[in-house]
C-alpha positions as a LaTeX table, in Angstrom:
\begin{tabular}{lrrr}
\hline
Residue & $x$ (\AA) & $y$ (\AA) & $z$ (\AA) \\
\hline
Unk1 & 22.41 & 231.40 & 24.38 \\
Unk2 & 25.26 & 229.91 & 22.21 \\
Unk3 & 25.94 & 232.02 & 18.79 \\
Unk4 & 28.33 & 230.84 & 15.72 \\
Unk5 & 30.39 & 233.22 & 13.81 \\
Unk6 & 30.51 & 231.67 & 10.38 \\
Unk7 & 32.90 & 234.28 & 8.78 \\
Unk8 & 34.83 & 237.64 & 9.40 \\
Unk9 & 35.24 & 239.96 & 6.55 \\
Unk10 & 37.34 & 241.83 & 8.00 \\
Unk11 & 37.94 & 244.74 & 10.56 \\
Unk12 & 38.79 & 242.43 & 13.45 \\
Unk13 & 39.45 & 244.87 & 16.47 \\
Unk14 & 36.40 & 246.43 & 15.66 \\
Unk15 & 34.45 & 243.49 & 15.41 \\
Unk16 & 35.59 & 242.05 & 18.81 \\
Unk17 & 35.20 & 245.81 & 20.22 \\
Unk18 & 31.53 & 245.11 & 19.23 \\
Unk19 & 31.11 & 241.91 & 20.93 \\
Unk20 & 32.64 & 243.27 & 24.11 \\
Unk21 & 30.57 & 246.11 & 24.34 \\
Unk22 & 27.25 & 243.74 & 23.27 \\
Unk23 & 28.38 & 241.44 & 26.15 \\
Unk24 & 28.32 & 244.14 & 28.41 \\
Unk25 & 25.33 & 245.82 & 27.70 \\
Unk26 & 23.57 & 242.57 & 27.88 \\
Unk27 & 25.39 & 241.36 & 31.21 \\
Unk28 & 24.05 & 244.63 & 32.69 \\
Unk29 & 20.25 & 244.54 & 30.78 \\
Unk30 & 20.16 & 240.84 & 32.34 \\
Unk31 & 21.32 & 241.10 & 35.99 \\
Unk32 & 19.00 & 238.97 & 37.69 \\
Unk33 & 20.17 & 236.36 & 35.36 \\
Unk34 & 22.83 & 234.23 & 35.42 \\
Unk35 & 24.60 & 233.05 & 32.04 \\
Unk36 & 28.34 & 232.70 & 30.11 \\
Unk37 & 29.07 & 233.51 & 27.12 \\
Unk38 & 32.10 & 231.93 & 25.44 \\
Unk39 & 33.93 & 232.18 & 21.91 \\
Unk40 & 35.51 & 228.89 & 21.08 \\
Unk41 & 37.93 & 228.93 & 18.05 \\
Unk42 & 40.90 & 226.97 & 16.77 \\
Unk43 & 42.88 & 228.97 & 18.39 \\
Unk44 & 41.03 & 228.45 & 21.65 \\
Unk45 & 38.35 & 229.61 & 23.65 \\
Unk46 & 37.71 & 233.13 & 25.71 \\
Unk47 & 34.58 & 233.17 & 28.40 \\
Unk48 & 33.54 & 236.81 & 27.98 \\
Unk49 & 33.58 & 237.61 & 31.61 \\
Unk50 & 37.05 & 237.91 & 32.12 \\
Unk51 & 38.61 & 238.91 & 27.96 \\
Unk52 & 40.39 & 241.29 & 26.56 \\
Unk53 & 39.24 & 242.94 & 23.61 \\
Unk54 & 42.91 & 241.48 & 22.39 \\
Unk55 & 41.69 & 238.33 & 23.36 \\
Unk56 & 38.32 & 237.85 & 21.29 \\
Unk57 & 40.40 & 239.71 & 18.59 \\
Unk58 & 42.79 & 236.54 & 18.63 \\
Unk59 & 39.88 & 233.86 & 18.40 \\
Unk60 & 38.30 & 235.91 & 15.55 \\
Unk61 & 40.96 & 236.00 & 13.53 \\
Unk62 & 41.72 & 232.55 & 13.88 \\
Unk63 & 38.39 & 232.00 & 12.95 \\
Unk64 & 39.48 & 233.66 & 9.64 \\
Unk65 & 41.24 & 231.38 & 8.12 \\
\hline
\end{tabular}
C-alpha cells in the first residue's frame, strides 16, 4: 500500500498521533501479513515500524511548506 499526503492543515502532532495509532491497529489487524509502511518527505523519510510520533511529526511538517 503506498499513500500520499497532499496537504496538512494543520494540527501536526495530532495528525502524526493518528497515523501511528492507524499503523498500529493495522500492523496488528494484518499479522499474517508482511508489509512497510514509509513516509518520505523533504525532510526525509520514517519506516513506521521503528518512529516516533516526533518523527512522522517532523516529515509532516516539512511536508507543509
Amino acid at each position: 500500500m503506498i499513500g500520499t499526503i497532499v496537504g496538512i492543515v494543520g494540527g501536526g502532532i495530532a495528525i502524526a498521533e493518528q497515523i501511528r495509532k492507524w499503523y498500529q491497529e493495522y500492523k496488528q489487524s494484518h499479522a499474517d501479513k508482511q508489509f512497510d509502511v514509509v513516509i518520505i518527505g523533504s525532510s526525509g523519510r520514517v519506516v513506521m515500524e521503528d518512529a516516533t510520533i516526533g518523527e512522522i511529526y517532523e516529515v509532516l511538517k516539512a511536508l507543509e511548506k
